[in-house]
Structures are given as structure tokens and as C-alpha cells.
Amino acid sequence: MDAARTLFSTRGFASTGVRDIADLAGVNSSLVGRYFGSKQGLYRATLEQVLDITPLLQVERRRFGEEVVSLFFGAEDAPGPLAMLILSATDPEAYATTVELLREKALEPLARWLGPPDGEGRAARLNILWSGFLISCRLMPGHHLSASGNTSTRRWLEQAIQAVVDEGGT
């Protein structure tokens, strides 16, 4: 799954073959079929793993913005779900899986955690904020936001995230 995550995050679904994944993992390609059924099954399993935000929802509510931003700046080199989502959007089957799992593993749990009022809308706003920031930082080569020492940007993002969380008033 680590090999799949790396390749899906750097090449996308359509440009990644089962043999490529197996070679990177140092295993026989037939194991993908045995354990995951297909490349699509492996994509689904890998995306389910990287989109699971359950641990993030264990964070103290009043420190959520700070914790999320620490994660963003602390994991700059790890292949992540955002690249998988974007690079796989051109394949209809991968796109359908992506939309389903993003909703199921991230947006719905986040909306429940946020609660009323408008938990779904607030979860969507956080997704927009996170996606925009991460695209700017990670996928735009040479962009100044990738420097983890950018204190004003970090503070702004922490406050923006926390403001959406605090709209619920609980």
C-alpha cells in the first residue's frame, strides 16, 4: 500500500500500473489481485487509509486549527491524499471512488464532529480551505507557502480553520 500511495500520488491512477506498484514494493504483481482484486481495489484501499480523519477528530476542539496546521506543515514530504485525488480525477472509475471515499471517510465524519449548525456546510468550507492551501503549498513548484517557517500564513490558516470550527459555538 505504501508503494501504491507513492505512485498514485506522483503519477495518478491512469499512469500507474500494477507491475509498477509491485516492482516498487518488491513483490510479485499477482499479489495485488490476490489481496485487492484489482488496481481499482488497491486504489480504494490506499485511499481509504489516507483519507481516514478519525484520529484528527480526537483533537481538542479549541486547538483544532493549530493541530491541523501543524500536520500540514509537518508532513510536507509525505505522499498524500490530495495528490492522489487530483492526479486520479481524469479516470472515471477512480474519480467515482475518490468522490465516494472523500465523502464517506472525511466530509461526513467531519460534519458529524462539527455538529449543528450546518455541520455539512462547515465541513465543506474546511475542505475548500484545506484543499486550496495544500494545492498552493504542495503542488505549485517554488511557491513561498511551502516554507514551514512562514509564521503569518500559518497563523492565518490556524485562525481561519478555528473560526469555521467555532461557528458551532459548542
PDB file of N, CA and C in Angstrom, residues 9 14 21 27 34 41 50 54 72 77 82 93 99-100 109-110 114-115 120 128-129 132 140 147-148 161:
ATOM      1  N   SER A   9       0.195   8.974  -5.901  1.00  0.00           N
ATOM      2  CA  SER A   9       0.394  10.374  -5.520  1.00  0.00           C
ATOM      3  C   SER A   9       1.341  11.118  -6.454  1.00  0.00           C
ATOM      4  N   ALA A  14      -4.373   6.506 -13.666  1.00  0.00           N
ATOM      5  CA  ALA A  14      -4.274   6.038 -15.048  1.00  0.00           C
ATOM      6  C   ALA A  14      -2.839   5.734 -15.465  1.00  0.00           C
ATOM      7  N   ILE A  21       3.655  -0.850  -9.269  1.00  0.00           N
ATOM      8  CA  ILE A  21       3.441  -0.887  -7.817  1.00  0.00           C
ATOM      9  C   ILE A  21       4.165  -2.087  -7.214  1.00  0.00           C
ATOM     10  N   VAL A  27       7.442  -7.046  -4.685  1.00  0.00           N
ATOM     11  CA  VAL A  27       6.602  -8.248  -4.616  1.00  0.00           C
ATOM     12  C   VAL A  27       6.154  -8.631  -6.019  1.00  0.00           C
ATOM     13  N   ARG A  34      -4.540 -10.897  -5.663  1.00  0.00           N
ATOM     14  CA  ARG A  34      -4.896 -11.798  -4.550  1.00  0.00           C
ATOM     15  C   ARG A  34      -5.461 -11.034  -3.361  1.00  0.00           C
ATOM     16  N   GLY A  41      -9.166  -1.911  -6.759  1.00  0.00           N
ATOM     17  CA  GLY A  41      -9.303  -2.328  -5.365  1.00  0.00           C
ATOM     18  C   GLY A  41      -8.155  -1.823  -4.506  1.00  0.00           C
ATOM     19  N   VAL A  50      -5.599   6.701   3.607  1.00  0.00           N
ATOM     20  CA  VAL A  50      -5.081   8.066   3.714  1.00  0.00           C
ATOM     21  C   VAL A  50      -6.164   9.100   3.979  1.00  0.00           C
ATOM     22  N   THR A  54     -10.356  10.062  11.315  1.00  0.00           N
ATOM     23  CA  THR A  54     -10.770   9.738  12.679  1.00  0.00           C
ATOM     24  C   THR A  54      -9.767  10.210  13.728  1.00  0.00           C
ATOM     25  N   PHE A  72      -0.226  19.865   8.519  1.00  0.00           N
ATOM     26  CA  PHE A  72       0.047  20.325   7.161  1.00  0.00           C
ATOM     27  C   PHE A  72       1.521  20.648   6.977  1.00  0.00           C
ATOM     28  N   ASP A  77       6.774  16.207   2.989  1.00  0.00           N
ATOM     29  CA  ASP A  77       7.380  15.296   2.029  1.00  0.00           C
ATOM     30  C   ASP A  77       6.604  14.004   1.823  1.00  0.00           C
ATOM     31  N   LEU A  82      -4.174  14.371  -1.232  1.00  0.00           N
ATOM     32  CA  LEU A  82      -4.526  15.449  -2.153  1.00  0.00           C
ATOM     33  C   LEU A  82      -3.993  15.171  -3.553  1.00  0.00           C
ATOM     34  N   GLU A  93     -13.493   5.859 -13.270  1.00  0.00           N
ATOM     35  CA  GLU A  93     -13.679   4.891 -12.190  1.00  0.00           C
ATOM     36  C   GLU A  93     -12.969   5.360 -10.918  1.00  0.00           C
ATOM     37  N   VAL A  99     -14.582  10.445  -5.045  1.00  0.00           N
ATOM     38  CA  VAL A  99     -15.698  11.253  -4.541  1.00  0.00           C
ATOM     39  C   VAL A  99     -16.422  10.504  -3.420  1.00  0.00           C
ATOM     40  N   GLU A 100     -16.673   9.233  -3.627  1.00  0.00           N
ATOM     41  CA  GLU A 100     -17.357   8.419  -2.620  1.00  0.00           C
ATOM     42  C   GLU A 100     -16.565   8.376  -1.311  1.00  0.00           C
ATOM     43  N   PRO A 109     -17.713  12.300   8.459  1.00  0.00           N
ATOM     44  CA  PRO A 109     -17.264  12.278   9.859  1.00  0.00           C
ATOM     45  C   PRO A 109     -16.956  13.689  10.398  1.00  0.00           C
ATOM     46  N   LEU A 110     -16.372  14.528   9.555  1.00  0.00           N
ATOM     47  CA  LEU A 110     -16.074  15.894   9.965  1.00  0.00           C
ATOM     48  C   LEU A 110     -17.361  16.666  10.240  1.00  0.00           C
ATOM     49  N   LEU A 114     -18.378  18.326  13.757  1.00  0.00           N
ATOM     50  CA  LEU A 114     -18.667  19.759  13.859  1.00  0.00           C
ATOM     51  C   LEU A 114     -20.058  19.997  14.438  1.00  0.00           C
ATOM     52  N   GLY A 115     -21.005  19.173  14.043  1.00  0.00           N
ATOM     53  CA  GLY A 115     -22.372  19.275  14.549  1.00  0.00           C
ATOM     54  C   GLY A 115     -23.092  20.523  14.072  1.00  0.00           C
ATOM     55  N   GLU A 120     -22.517  20.114   7.779  1.00  0.00           N
ATOM     56  CA  GLU A 120     -22.124  19.749   6.415  1.00  0.00           C
ATOM     57  C   GLU A 120     -21.522  20.939   5.674  1.00  0.00           C
ATOM     58  N   ILE A 128     -12.607  23.072   1.401  1.00  0.00           N
ATOM     59  CA  ILE A 128     -12.184  24.077   0.420  1.00  0.00           C
ATOM     60  C   ILE A 128     -10.929  24.798   0.912  1.00  0.00           C
ATOM     61  N   LEU A 129     -10.935  25.192   2.147  1.00  0.00           N
ATOM     62  CA  LEU A 129      -9.795  25.895   2.731  1.00  0.00           C
ATOM     63  C   LEU A 129      -8.543  25.020   2.708  1.00  0.00           C
ATOM     64  N   GLY A 132      -7.362  24.207  -1.017  1.00  0.00           N
ATOM     65  CA  GLY A 132      -6.721  25.377  -1.629  1.00  0.00           C
ATOM     66  C   GLY A 132      -5.338  25.625  -1.063  1.00  0.00           C
ATOM     67  N   MET A 140       2.259  23.529  -6.249  1.00  0.00           N
ATOM     68  CA  MET A 140       2.746  24.650  -7.041  1.00  0.00           C
ATOM     69  C   MET A 140       4.242  24.792  -6.800  1.00  0.00           C
ATOM     70  N   ALA A 147       7.384  26.882   2.642  1.00  0.00           N
ATOM     71  CA  ALA A 147       8.341  27.044   3.739  1.00  0.00           C
ATOM     72  C   ALA A 147       7.598  26.997   5.064  1.00  0.00           C
ATOM     73  N   SER A 148       7.945  26.013   5.883  1.00  0.00           N
ATOM     74  CA  SER A 148       7.211  25.823   7.138  1.00  0.00           C
ATOM     75  C   SER A 148       7.414  26.967   8.113  1.00  0.00           C
ATOM     76  N   ILE A 161      -9.277  28.176  10.099  1.00  0.00           N
ATOM     77  CA  ILE A 161      -9.823  26.850  10.402  1.00  0.00           C
ATOM     78  C   ILE A 161     -10.593  26.898  11.712  1.00  0.00           C
TER      79      ILE A 161
END
